[in-house]
Amino acid sequence: MKPEPQINRRREEFPTLASGIHLLSHSLGPVPRAARESMLAYYEAWEHHTSEDAWAASWWEMSARVGDRIAGVLGGAPGSVQIQPNASIALSSVASCFEFETAGRNKIVTSALDFPSMVYVWDAQRTLGAIVEVVHSDDGIVVPLKHILHAIDDQTCLVALSHVSFRSSYRVDVEAIVERAHQHGALVLLDVYQSAGAVELKAAEWDVDFMIGGTIKWLCGGPACGYLYVRPDLQKDLQPRLTGWVAHAAPFDFSPAPMRYDESVRRFAQGTPSIPALYSVLPGLQIIEEVGVPTIQAESQRRTEWMIDFALERGWKVNSPRDVNQRGGSVMIHVDDGPAMVNRLAERKVFVDCRPGVGLRLSPHFFNTDEEVREAMGVLRELI
Ligand SMILES: Cc1ncc(COP(=O)(O)O)c(C=O)c1O
């Protein structure tokens, strides 16, 4: 492995790390110790509120504040992110902005390596006139760029892809896809759940139209805090049918229909925000901001390169791209019986998971030491 740089891994801030080698950041990040205080602060505000003062004092604005922090991680401007209940709802919110039958464009381009919600949500739009093209992957690891570009045409309204695949850690070439899509008048949505907090994101610079994701994995936050980024100059053109009173320009007027969407990114909200979820994500976000995603990405690449070399030298089948520029923060390794191997590794205090067709998923984050990464691969060698 290339020499370890001097970075503060802040291990004492993650109590879970004492129980073993945590390589599960693609699934469930470890809770920061400070989340306990943050959740207590939530309880305090709740306990002491009388009538609506907790809302007036902090809760109403909190969603926008957390949204702006997440926008920073995505490389977007303040005011570009609306918190959502989860990434699947964020995606449905975007889907509900399109008029497939009347707009003259009704094709959605997606890929075989995307998270299942992607195809479920787009499939459900077929009854509204959408046509869904799922770009195939021959090896289950990559979707060749030329096949994605080929699928984008003048009928395409949206190209919706995982930035990094949950299945193989394959990372798409964003700039080439955005360029082609925009040339054809199509928009681009990236599911960045597997890249935000692990890979540097440049929403504004890339000119991406939408990003969706959530906080529980690489961002070390709690569950049920999804997010939706919408390119600022696109926001006012869209009127999501998946909506509610919080998206109204004057929600406390409780006006009758028709809906009058807020001018801000809040037009993509629905109902009452999940306040506990917002409290649960602040400590993790703070740590990720302070460590810095460029540092996290460099560490991830240094260790995943070594892990892949280690696996290939032993003749194991690696189900992630070899090229670091086509990869996110995880390494997928084929084993004969994934669930059994996950259990045997857990008995040795190495925590990973597996997915059908790709085998084990292993994800070193900045808080893992090099010794942990070496030890985890050593234990795997013994068990294989
Ligand atoms: C790439 C990706 N997208 C979406 C999801 C699902 O997100 P949610 O449960 O917030 O809808 C996951 C993982 O759970 C994922 O890995």
mmCIF file of C-alpha atoms and ligand atoms in Angstrom:
data_model
loop_
_atom_site.group_PDB
_atom_site.id
_atom_site.type_symbol
_atom_site.label_atom_id
_atom_site.label_comp_id
_atom_site.label_asym_id
_atom_site.label_seq_id
_atom_site.Cartn_x
_atom_site.Cartn_y
_atom_site.Cartn_z
ATOM 1 C CA MET A 1 0.000 0.000 0.000
ATOM 2 C CA LYS A 2 1.253 3.525 -0.735
ATOM 3 C CA PRO A 3 2.429 5.295 2.450
ATOM 4 C CA GLU A 4 -0.247 6.554 4.792
ATOM 5 C CA PRO A 5 -0.638 10.366 4.846
ATOM 6 C CA GLN A 6 -0.994 12.181 8.153
ATOM 7 C CA ILE A 7 -4.721 12.656 8.496
ATOM 8 C CA ASN A 8 -6.880 12.792 11.581
ATOM 9 C CA ARG A 9 -9.104 9.708 11.371
ATOM 10 C CA ARG A 10 -11.176 10.943 14.337
ATOM 11 C CA ARG A 11 -11.765 7.364 15.432
ATOM 12 C CA GLU A 12 -12.612 8.298 19.005
ATOM 13 C CA GLU A 13 -15.639 10.150 17.622
ATOM 14 C CA PHE A 14 -17.206 6.901 16.338
ATOM 15 C CA PRO A 15 -17.998 4.513 19.230
ATOM 16 C CA THR A 16 -19.049 1.708 16.878
ATOM 17 C CA LEU A 17 -15.471 1.368 15.596
ATOM 18 C CA ALA A 18 -14.500 -0.268 18.902
ATOM 19 C CA SER A 19 -16.578 -3.345 18.001
ATOM 20 C CA GLY A 20 -14.634 -4.369 14.906
ATOM 21 C CA ILE A 21 -13.514 -3.421 11.420
ATOM 22 C CA HIS A 22 -16.306 -1.370 9.886
ATOM 23 C CA LEU A 23 -16.222 -1.574 6.071
ATOM 24 C CA LEU A 24 -19.935 -0.873 5.584
ATOM 25 C CA SER A 25 -20.043 2.786 4.587
ATOM 26 C CA HIS A 26 -21.872 1.888 1.359
ATOM 27 C CA SER A 27 -24.748 0.648 3.527
ATOM 28 C CA LEU A 28 -24.836 2.059 7.038
ATOM 29 C CA GLY A 29 -22.195 4.477 8.291
ATOM 30 C CA PRO A 30 -21.156 4.356 11.966
ATOM 31 C CA VAL A 31 -22.915 6.842 14.217
ATOM 32 C CA PRO A 32 -20.806 9.824 15.357
ATOM 33 C CA ARG A 33 -20.677 10.108 19.150
ATOM 34 C CA ALA A 34 -21.938 13.694 18.864
ATOM 35 C CA ALA A 35 -25.214 12.391 17.389
ATOM 36 C CA ARG A 36 -26.291 11.467 20.920
ATOM 37 C CA GLU A 37 -26.080 15.130 21.986
ATOM 38 C CA SER A 38 -27.731 16.242 18.808
ATOM 39 C CA MET A 39 -30.672 13.878 19.339
ATOM 40 C CA LEU A 40 -30.941 15.057 22.950
ATOM 41 C CA ALA A 41 -31.059 18.639 21.707
ATOM 42 C CA TYR A 42 -34.000 17.569 19.579
ATOM 43 C CA TYR A 43 -35.694 16.060 22.619
ATOM 44 C CA GLU A 44 -34.995 19.192 24.682
ATOM 45 C CA ALA A 45 -36.595 21.431 22.084
ATOM 46 C CA TRP A 46 -39.549 19.079 21.887
ATOM 47 C CA GLU A 47 -39.929 18.807 25.671
ATOM 48 C CA HIS A 48 -39.805 22.534 26.240
ATOM 49 C CA HIS A 49 -41.946 23.670 23.425
ATOM 50 C CA THR A 50 -45.301 25.187 24.197
ATOM 51 C CA SER A 51 -47.723 25.644 21.332
ATOM 52 C CA GLU A 52 -45.671 26.236 18.172
ATOM 53 C CA ASP A 53 -42.477 27.826 19.516
ATOM 54 C CA ALA A 54 -40.073 24.980 18.642
ATOM 55 C CA TRP A 55 -41.138 25.466 15.030
ATOM 56 C CA ALA A 56 -40.767 29.231 15.200
ATOM 57 C CA ALA A 57 -37.430 29.123 17.048
ATOM 58 C CA SER A 58 -35.617 26.518 15.000
ATOM 59 C CA TRP A 59 -37.482 23.690 13.346
ATOM 60 C CA TRP A 60 -39.063 25.517 10.426
ATOM 61 C CA GLU A 61 -35.740 26.788 9.122
ATOM 62 C CA MET A 62 -33.803 23.637 9.919
ATOM 63 C CA SER A 63 -34.602 21.807 6.718
ATOM 64 C CA ALA A 64 -33.211 24.686 4.644
ATOM 65 C CA ARG A 65 -30.073 24.901 6.807
ATOM 66 C CA VAL A 66 -29.342 21.191 6.482
ATOM 67 C CA GLY A 67 -30.150 21.396 2.761
ATOM 68 C CA ASP A 68 -27.525 24.120 2.323
ATOM 69 C CA ARG A 69 -24.914 22.041 4.171
ATOM 70 C CA ILE A 70 -25.648 19.084 1.885
ATOM 71 C CA ALA A 71 -25.524 21.388 -1.153
ATOM 72 C CA GLY A 72 -21.941 22.167 -0.135
ATOM 73 C CA VAL A 73 -21.038 18.466 -0.217
ATOM 74 C CA LEU A 74 -22.685 18.130 -3.651
ATOM 75 C CA GLY A 75 -20.836 21.124 -5.088
ATOM 76 C CA GLY A 76 -24.032 23.147 -5.407
ATOM 77 C CA ALA A 77 -24.973 26.668 -4.295
ATOM 78 C CA PRO A 78 -26.998 27.425 -1.167
ATOM 79 C CA GLY A 79 -30.693 27.148 -2.015
ATOM 80 C CA SER A 80 -30.236 24.228 -4.400
ATOM 81 C CA VAL A 81 -31.183 21.313 -2.089
ATOM 82 C CA GLN A 82 -34.548 20.367 -0.593
ATOM 83 C CA ILE A 83 -34.543 17.684 2.105
ATOM 84 C CA GLN A 84 -36.742 14.683 1.237
ATOM 85 C CA PRO A 85 -37.978 11.709 3.274
ATOM 86 C CA ASN A 86 -35.644 9.418 1.301
ATOM 87 C CA ALA A 87 -33.942 9.117 -2.093
ATOM 88 C CA SER A 88 -36.825 7.154 -3.628
ATOM 89 C CA ILE A 89 -39.287 9.963 -2.810
ATOM 90 C CA ALA A 90 -36.776 12.497 -4.166
ATOM 91 C CA LEU A 91 -36.789 10.532 -7.415
ATOM 92 C CA SER A 92 -40.585 10.346 -7.487
ATOM 93 C CA SER A 93 -40.700 14.097 -6.935
ATOM 94 C CA VAL A 94 -38.594 14.583 -10.071
ATOM 95 C CA ALA A 95 -40.684 12.050 -12.009
ATOM 96 C CA SER A 96 -43.797 14.003 -11.076
ATOM 97 C CA CYS A 97 -42.440 17.102 -12.850
ATOM 98 C CA PHE A 98 -42.682 15.551 -16.329
ATOM 99 C CA GLU A 99 -45.637 15.560 -18.737
ATOM 100 C CA PHE A 100 -44.694 12.526 -20.779
ATOM 101 C CA GLU A 101 -47.735 12.460 -23.025
ATOM 102 C CA THR A 102 -47.989 16.104 -23.986
ATOM 103 C CA ALA A 103 -44.426 17.428 -23.879
ATOM 104 C CA GLY A 104 -43.220 15.696 -27.056
ATOM 105 C CA ARG A 105 -40.440 13.957 -25.153
ATOM 106 C CA ASN A 106 -41.161 10.874 -23.140
ATOM 107 C CA LYS A 107 -38.007 8.763 -22.994
ATOM 108 C CA ILE A 108 -36.095 8.075 -19.780
ATOM 109 C CA VAL A 109 -32.608 6.609 -20.091
ATOM 110 C CA THR A 110 -31.416 4.643 -17.098
ATOM 111 C CA SER A 111 -29.029 1.715 -16.567
ATOM 112 C CA ALA A 112 -28.929 -1.875 -15.373
ATOM 113 C CA LEU A 113 -26.522 -0.946 -12.569
ATOM 114 C CA ASP A 114 -28.837 1.521 -10.879
ATOM 115 C CA PHE A 115 -30.518 0.996 -7.529
ATOM 116 C CA PRO A 116 -33.878 -0.818 -7.943
ATOM 117 C CA SER A 117 -35.925 2.266 -6.921
ATOM 118 C CA MET A 118 -34.704 3.872 -10.140
ATOM 119 C CA VAL A 119 -36.312 1.336 -12.409
ATOM 120 C CA TYR A 120 -39.380 0.887 -10.167
ATOM 121 C CA VAL A 121 -40.121 4.613 -10.231
ATOM 122 C CA TRP A 122 -39.585 4.975 -13.987
ATOM 123 C CA ASP A 123 -41.503 1.804 -14.746
ATOM 124 C CA ALA A 124 -44.434 3.243 -12.813
ATOM 125 C CA GLN A 125 -44.408 6.232 -15.207
ATOM 126 C CA ARG A 126 -45.145 4.010 -18.213
ATOM 127 C CA THR A 127 -48.878 4.284 -17.541
ATOM 128 C CA LEU A 128 -48.443 8.069 -17.908
ATOM 129 C CA GLY A 129 -46.787 7.650 -21.320
ATOM 130 C CA ALA A 130 -43.105 7.311 -20.394
ATOM 131 C CA ILE A 131 -40.800 5.031 -22.368
ATOM 132 C CA VAL A 132 -37.953 3.617 -20.302
ATOM 133 C CA GLU A 133 -34.664 2.486 -21.839
ATOM 134 C CA VAL A 134 -32.496 0.566 -19.412
ATOM 135 C CA VAL A 135 -28.960 0.529 -20.808
ATOM 136 C CA HIS A 136 -27.600 -2.976 -20.471
ATOM 137 C CA SER A 137 -24.389 -4.078 -18.753
ATOM 138 C CA ASP A 138 -22.684 -7.105 -20.327
ATOM 139 C CA ASP A 139 -20.512 -7.925 -17.317
ATOM 140 C CA GLY A 140 -22.633 -6.542 -14.471
ATOM 141 C CA ILE A 141 -19.714 -4.248 -13.590
ATOM 142 C CA VAL A 142 -19.724 -1.378 -16.103
ATOM 143 C CA VAL A 143 -22.124 0.195 -18.575
ATOM 144 C CA PRO A 144 -19.962 1.362 -21.490
ATOM 145 C CA LEU A 145 -20.187 5.132 -21.918
ATOM 146 C CA LYS A 146 -20.822 4.773 -25.648
ATOM 147 C CA HIS A 147 -23.958 2.723 -24.948
ATOM 148 C CA ILE A 148 -25.278 5.391 -22.599
ATOM 149 C CA LEU A 149 -24.510 8.163 -25.097
ATOM 150 C CA HIS A 150 -26.098 6.151 -27.897
ATOM 151 C CA ALA A 151 -29.354 5.810 -25.943
ATOM 152 C CA ILE A 152 -29.721 9.609 -25.555
ATOM 153 C CA ASP A 153 -31.703 11.142 -28.429
ATOM 154 C CA ASP A 154 -34.188 13.899 -29.236
ATOM 155 C CA GLN A 155 -36.995 11.924 -27.640
ATOM 156 C CA THR A 156 -35.163 11.770 -24.297
ATOM 157 C CA CYS A 157 -36.500 13.959 -21.516
ATOM 158 C CA LEU A 158 -34.249 12.652 -18.743
ATOM 159 C CA VAL A 159 -31.093 10.601 -18.295
ATOM 160 C CA ALA A 160 -31.311 9.173 -14.761
ATOM 161 C CA LEU A 161 -28.297 7.184 -13.557
ATOM 162 C CA SER A 162 -26.400 6.255 -10.442
ATOM 163 C CA HIS A 163 -23.242 8.311 -10.263
ATOM 164 C CA VAL A 164 -21.652 5.335 -8.469
ATOM 165 C CA SER A 165 -23.403 1.971 -8.684
ATOM 166 C CA PHE A 166 -24.425 0.258 -5.427
ATOM 167 C CA ARG A 167 -23.828 -3.017 -7.250
ATOM 168 C CA SER A 168 -20.288 -2.715 -8.644
ATOM 169 C CA SER A 169 -19.073 0.740 -7.549
ATOM 170 C CA TYR A 170 -18.905 1.710 -11.250
ATOM 171 C CA ARG A 171 -18.701 5.506 -11.640
ATOM 172 C CA VAL A 172 -20.136 7.092 -14.763
ATOM 173 C CA ASP A 173 -18.466 9.851 -16.790
ATOM 174 C CA VAL A 174 -20.717 12.730 -15.768
ATOM 175 C CA GLU A 175 -19.404 15.451 -18.041
ATOM 176 C CA ALA A 176 -19.712 13.403 -21.239
ATOM 177 C CA ILE A 177 -23.270 12.387 -20.322
ATOM 178 C CA VAL A 178 -24.373 15.915 -19.403
ATOM 179 C CA GLU A 179 -22.881 17.301 -22.614
ATOM 180 C CA ARG A 180 -24.689 14.788 -24.802
ATOM 181 C CA ALA A 181 -27.980 15.088 -22.899
ATOM 182 C CA HIS A 182 -28.025 18.880 -23.020
ATOM 183 C CA GLN A 183 -27.134 18.837 -26.734
ATOM 184 C CA HIS A 184 -30.315 16.829 -27.242
ATOM 185 C CA GLY A 185 -32.418 18.995 -24.925
ATOM 186 C CA ALA A 186 -32.597 16.320 -22.208
ATOM 187 C CA LEU A 187 -32.022 16.755 -18.472
ATOM 188 C CA VAL A 188 -29.687 14.672 -16.279
ATOM 189 C CA LEU A 189 -30.364 13.212 -12.837
ATOM 190 C CA LEU A 190 -27.602 11.558 -10.816
ATOM 191 C CA ASP A 191 -28.263 9.285 -7.867
ATOM 192 C CA VAL A 192 -25.273 10.246 -5.725
ATOM 193 C CA TYR A 193 -26.183 8.151 -2.691
ATOM 194 C CA GLN A 194 -23.024 6.075 -3.191
ATOM 195 C CA SER A 195 -20.748 8.994 -3.993
ATOM 196 C CA ALA A 196 -21.696 11.945 -1.740
ATOM 197 C CA GLY A 197 -19.127 11.992 1.049
ATOM 198 C CA ALA A 198 -16.798 9.568 -0.743
ATOM 199 C CA VAL A 199 -16.163 11.151 -4.147
ATOM 200 C CA GLU A 200 -15.831 14.842 -4.929
ATOM 201 C CA LEU A 201 -19.027 16.161 -6.493
ATOM 202 C CA LYS A 202 -19.357 19.288 -8.608
ATOM 203 C CA ALA A 203 -23.069 19.744 -9.225
ATOM 204 C CA ALA A 204 -22.777 23.348 -10.415
ATOM 205 C CA GLU A 205 -19.588 22.910 -12.450
ATOM 206 C CA TRP A 206 -20.891 19.764 -14.143
ATOM 207 C CA ASP A 207 -24.192 21.518 -14.887
ATOM 208 C CA VAL A 208 -26.158 18.512 -13.661
ATOM 209 C CA ASP A 209 -29.902 19.152 -13.414
ATOM 210 C CA PHE A 210 -30.838 16.950 -10.458
ATOM 211 C CA MET A 211 -29.080 14.935 -7.783
ATOM 212 C CA ILE A 212 -30.764 12.622 -5.302
ATOM 213 C CA GLY A 213 -29.381 10.713 -2.336
ATOM 214 C CA GLY A 214 -29.429 10.312 1.418
ATOM 215 C CA THR A 215 -27.220 10.624 4.456
ATOM 216 C CA ILE A 216 -27.007 7.245 6.158
ATOM 217 C CA LYS A 217 -24.067 5.823 4.237
ATOM 218 C CA TRP A 218 -20.894 7.811 3.469
ATOM 219 C CA LEU A 219 -22.180 10.941 5.237
ATOM 220 C CA CYS A 220 -22.419 9.208 8.645
ATOM 221 C CA GLY A 221 -25.943 10.508 9.284
ATOM 222 C CA GLY A 222 -29.131 8.898 10.502
ATOM 223 C CA PRO A 223 -31.885 7.362 8.367
ATOM 224 C CA ALA A 224 -34.811 9.048 6.613
ATOM 225 C CA CYS A 225 -32.932 12.139 5.487
ATOM 226 C CA GLY A 226 -32.970 12.104 1.698
ATOM 227 C CA TYR A 227 -32.190 15.114 -0.446
ATOM 228 C CA LEU A 228 -32.951 16.536 -3.854
ATOM 229 C CA TYR A 229 -30.650 18.964 -5.648
ATOM 230 C CA VAL A 230 -32.248 20.953 -8.459
ATOM 231 C CA ARG A 231 -30.159 23.222 -10.707
ATOM 232 C CA PRO A 232 -31.073 26.727 -9.463
ATOM 233 C CA ASP A 233 -32.097 28.158 -12.836
ATOM 234 C CA LEU A 234 -34.313 25.145 -13.541
ATOM 235 C CA GLN A 235 -36.244 25.189 -10.274
ATOM 236 C CA LYS A 236 -38.950 27.679 -11.228
ATOM 237 C CA ASP A 237 -39.779 25.815 -14.457
ATOM 238 C CA LEU A 238 -40.918 22.768 -12.506
ATOM 239 C CA GLN A 239 -44.154 22.011 -10.686
ATOM 240 C CA PRO A 240 -43.924 18.605 -9.012
ATOM 241 C CA ARG A 241 -47.245 16.778 -8.766
ATOM 242 C CA LEU A 242 -45.834 14.972 -5.738
ATOM 243 C CA THR A 243 -46.401 17.942 -3.449
ATOM 244 C CA GLY A 244 -47.979 19.258 -0.251
ATOM 245 C CA TRP A 245 -48.579 22.317 1.858
ATOM 246 C CA VAL A 246 -44.891 22.890 2.734
ATOM 247 C CA ALA A 247 -44.162 23.525 -0.955
ATOM 248 C CA HIS A 248 -46.662 26.403 -1.054
ATOM 249 C CA ALA A 249 -45.391 29.987 -1.315
ATOM 250 C CA ALA A 250 -47.366 30.915 1.816
ATOM 251 C CA PRO A 251 -47.886 27.653 3.692
ATOM 252 C CA PHE A 252 -49.355 29.311 6.783
ATOM 253 C CA ASP A 253 -52.101 30.981 4.783
ATOM 254 C CA PHE A 254 -53.597 27.492 4.387
ATOM 255 C CA SER A 255 -55.110 28.718 1.118
ATOM 256 C CA PRO A 256 -57.484 26.716 -1.038
ATOM 257 C CA ALA A 257 -56.316 25.317 -4.397
ATOM 258 C CA PRO A 258 -54.811 26.043 -6.840
ATOM 259 C CA MET A 259 -51.356 25.342 -5.529
ATOM 260 C CA ARG A 260 -48.961 28.292 -5.655
ATOM 261 C CA TYR A 261 -45.440 26.834 -5.577
ATOM 262 C CA ASP A 262 -42.809 28.622 -3.526
ATOM 263 C CA GLU A 263 -40.151 30.454 -5.531
ATOM 264 C CA SER A 264 -37.343 28.675 -3.668
ATOM 265 C CA VAL A 265 -36.215 25.047 -3.715
ATOM 266 C CA ARG A 266 -38.893 24.489 -1.026
ATOM 267 C CA ARG A 267 -41.294 24.048 -3.964
ATOM 268 C CA PHE A 268 -39.958 20.453 -4.003
ATOM 269 C CA ALA A 269 -41.035 19.762 -0.382
ATOM 270 C CA GLN A 270 -44.167 17.843 0.530
ATOM 271 C CA GLY A 271 -45.367 17.817 4.166
ATOM 272 C CA THR A 272 -43.927 18.211 7.670
ATOM 273 C CA PRO A 273 -40.168 17.582 7.625
ATOM 274 C CA SER A 274 -38.702 14.718 9.647
ATOM 275 C CA ILE A 275 -37.103 16.819 12.380
ATOM 276 C CA PRO A 276 -35.301 13.942 14.190
ATOM 277 C CA ALA A 277 -33.655 12.962 10.903
ATOM 278 C CA LEU A 278 -32.325 16.503 10.502
ATOM 279 C CA TYR A 279 -30.788 16.458 13.985
ATOM 280 C CA SER A 280 -29.279 13.047 13.278
ATOM 281 C CA VAL A 281 -27.306 14.172 10.239
ATOM 282 C CA LEU A 282 -25.614 17.323 11.565
ATOM 283 C CA PRO A 283 -22.671 15.715 13.433
ATOM 284 C CA GLY A 284 -21.747 13.457 10.495
ATOM 285 C CA LEU A 285 -21.950 16.336 8.044
ATOM 286 C CA GLN A 286 -19.704 18.412 10.278
ATOM 287 C CA ILE A 287 -17.070 15.671 10.354
ATOM 288 C CA ILE A 288 -17.204 15.096 6.583
ATOM 289 C CA GLU A 289 -16.896 18.846 5.953
ATOM 290 C CA GLU A 290 -13.933 19.111 8.311
ATOM 291 C CA VAL A 291 -12.049 16.074 6.992
ATOM 292 C CA GLY A 292 -12.896 17.196 3.443
ATOM 293 C CA VAL A 293 -14.132 15.061 0.559
ATOM 294 C CA PRO A 294 -10.930 15.479 -1.525
ATOM 295 C CA THR A 295 -8.938 13.949 1.372
ATOM 296 C CA ILE A 296 -11.534 11.196 1.810
ATOM 297 C CA GLN A 297 -11.462 10.379 -1.904
ATOM 298 C CA ALA A 298 -7.661 10.255 -2.036
ATOM 299 C CA GLU A 299 -7.607 7.888 0.958
ATOM 300 C CA SER A 300 -10.324 5.751 -0.567
ATOM 301 C CA GLN A 301 -8.427 5.431 -3.828
ATOM 302 C CA ARG A 302 -5.148 4.581 -2.097
ATOM 303 C CA ARG A 303 -6.754 1.773 -0.107
ATOM 304 C CA THR A 304 -9.146 0.391 -2.752
ATOM 305 C CA GLU A 305 -6.241 0.182 -5.240
ATOM 306 C CA TRP A 306 -4.341 -1.916 -2.733
ATOM 307 C CA MET A 307 -7.363 -4.107 -1.978
ATOM 308 C CA ILE A 308 -7.947 -4.815 -5.660
ATOM 309 C CA ASP A 309 -4.264 -5.664 -6.227
ATOM 310 C CA PHE A 310 -4.373 -7.958 -3.186
ATOM 311 C CA ALA A 311 -7.475 -9.732 -4.534
ATOM 312 C CA LEU A 312 -6.209 -10.062 -8.113
ATOM 313 C CA GLU A 313 -2.814 -11.385 -6.983
ATOM 314 C CA ARG A 314 -4.678 -14.246 -5.320
ATOM 315 C CA GLY A 315 -6.796 -14.954 -8.379
ATOM 316 C CA TRP A 316 -10.041 -13.704 -6.836
ATOM 317 C CA LYS A 317 -12.710 -12.244 -9.111
ATOM 318 C CA VAL A 318 -13.142 -8.526 -8.504
ATOM 319 C CA ASN A 319 -16.576 -7.249 -9.548
ATOM 320 C CA SER A 320 -15.633 -3.557 -9.541
ATOM 321 C CA PRO A 321 -13.842 -1.553 -12.250
ATOM 322 C CA ARG A 322 -10.047 -1.782 -12.209
ATOM 323 C CA ASP A 323 -9.699 1.844 -13.342
ATOM 324 C CA VAL A 324 -9.764 4.159 -10.344
ATOM 325 C CA ASN A 325 -11.433 6.867 -12.451
ATOM 326 C CA GLN A 326 -14.379 4.557 -13.074
ATOM 327 C CA ARG A 327 -14.800 3.552 -9.459
ATOM 328 C CA GLY A 328 -16.409 4.877 -6.262
ATOM 329 C CA GLY A 329 -15.380 3.977 -2.722
ATOM 330 C CA SER A 330 -16.270 0.268 -2.626
ATOM 331 C CA VAL A 331 -14.667 -2.964 -3.809
ATOM 332 C CA MET A 332 -16.848 -5.939 -4.727
ATOM 333 C CA ILE A 333 -15.298 -9.403 -4.521
ATOM 334 C CA HIS A 334 -16.900 -12.605 -5.716
ATOM 335 C CA VAL A 335 -17.217 -15.398 -3.140
ATOM 336 C CA ASP A 336 -19.128 -18.645 -3.593
ATOM 337 C CA ASP A 337 -21.603 -18.126 -0.770
ATOM 338 C CA GLY A 338 -21.905 -14.406 0.013
ATOM 339 C CA PRO A 339 -24.271 -14.533 3.028
ATOM 340 C CA ALA A 340 -22.233 -17.323 4.684
ATOM 341 C CA MET A 341 -18.987 -15.398 4.135
ATOM 342 C CA VAL A 342 -20.519 -12.211 5.576
ATOM 343 C CA ASN A 343 -21.377 -14.181 8.735
ATOM 344 C CA ARG A 344 -17.950 -15.794 8.994
ATOM 345 C CA LEU A 345 -16.261 -12.413 8.582
ATOM 346 C CA ALA A 346 -18.569 -10.925 11.234
ATOM 347 C CA GLU A 347 -17.494 -13.707 13.626
ATOM 348 C CA ARG A 348 -13.951 -12.399 13.093
ATOM 349 C CA LYS A 349 -15.209 -8.810 13.653
ATOM 350 C CA VAL A 350 -14.924 -7.757 10.026
ATOM 351 C CA PHE A 351 -18.190 -6.099 9.012
ATOM 352 C CA VAL A 352 -19.117 -6.130 5.305
ATOM 353 C CA ASP A 353 -22.212 -7.156 3.335
ATOM 354 C CA CYS A 354 -22.997 -8.839 0.025
ATOM 355 C CA ARG A 355 -25.367 -8.440 -2.899
ATOM 356 C CA PRO A 356 -26.620 -11.084 -5.322
ATOM 357 C CA GLY A 357 -24.430 -11.443 -8.392
ATOM 358 C CA VAL A 358 -21.484 -9.370 -7.137
ATOM 359 C CA GLY A 359 -20.512 -10.972 -3.831
ATOM 360 C CA LEU A 360 -18.942 -9.055 -0.957
ATOM 361 C CA ARG A 361 -19.014 -5.273 -0.770
ATOM 362 C CA LEU A 362 -16.113 -3.736 1.172
ATOM 363 C CA SER A 363 -15.797 0.001 1.761
ATOM 364 C CA PRO A 364 -12.930 1.635 3.639
ATOM 365 C CA HIS A 365 -13.789 5.173 4.788
ATOM 366 C CA PHE A 366 -11.403 7.823 6.138
ATOM 367 C CA PHE A 367 -11.855 6.533 9.713
ATOM 368 C CA ASN A 368 -10.477 3.074 8.887
ATOM 369 C CA THR A 369 -6.773 2.582 9.543
ATOM 370 C CA ASP A 370 -4.440 0.899 7.051
ATOM 371 C CA GLU A 371 -3.951 -1.900 9.615
ATOM 372 C CA GLU A 372 -7.702 -2.527 9.606
ATOM 373 C CA VAL A 373 -7.808 -2.704 5.822
ATOM 374 C CA ARG A 374 -4.854 -5.124 5.763
ATOM 375 C CA GLU A 375 -6.311 -7.215 8.566
ATOM 376 C CA ALA A 376 -9.734 -7.452 6.889
ATOM 377 C CA MET A 377 -8.170 -8.688 3.647
ATOM 378 C CA GLY A 378 -5.960 -11.099 5.603
ATOM 379 C CA VAL A 379 -8.986 -12.583 7.386
ATOM 380 C CA LEU A 380 -10.780 -12.897 4.043
ATOM 381 C CA ARG A 381 -7.758 -14.746 2.606
ATOM 382 C CA GLU A 382 -7.844 -17.194 5.505
ATOM 383 C CA LEU A 383 -11.573 -17.803 5.057
ATOM 384 C CA ILE A 384 -11.415 -18.170 1.274
HETATM 385 C C1 LIG B 1 -27.464 4.201 -5.025
HETATM 386 C C2 LIG B 1 -28.639 4.116 -4.098
HETATM 387 N N1 LIG B 1 -29.772 4.767 -4.392
HETATM 388 C C3 LIG B 1 -30.845 4.698 -3.598
HETATM 389 C C4 LIG B 1 -30.839 3.956 -2.444
HETATM 390 C C5 LIG B 1 -32.077 3.875 -1.616
HETATM 391 O O1 LIG B 1 -32.356 5.085 -0.985
HETATM 392 P P1 LIG B 1 -33.674 5.335 -0.152
HETATM 393 O O2 LIG B 1 -33.870 4.159 0.754
HETATM 394 O O3 LIG B 1 -33.385 6.587 0.607
HETATM 395 O O4 LIG B 1 -34.807 5.497 -1.100
HETATM 396 C C6 LIG B 1 -29.649 3.260 -2.097
HETATM 397 C C7 LIG B 1 -29.483 2.454 -0.893
HETATM 398 O O5 LIG B 1 -30.105 2.106 -0.073
HETATM 399 C C8 LIG B 1 -28.545 3.331 -2.959
HETATM 400 O O6 LIG B 1 -27.408 2.663 -2.682
#
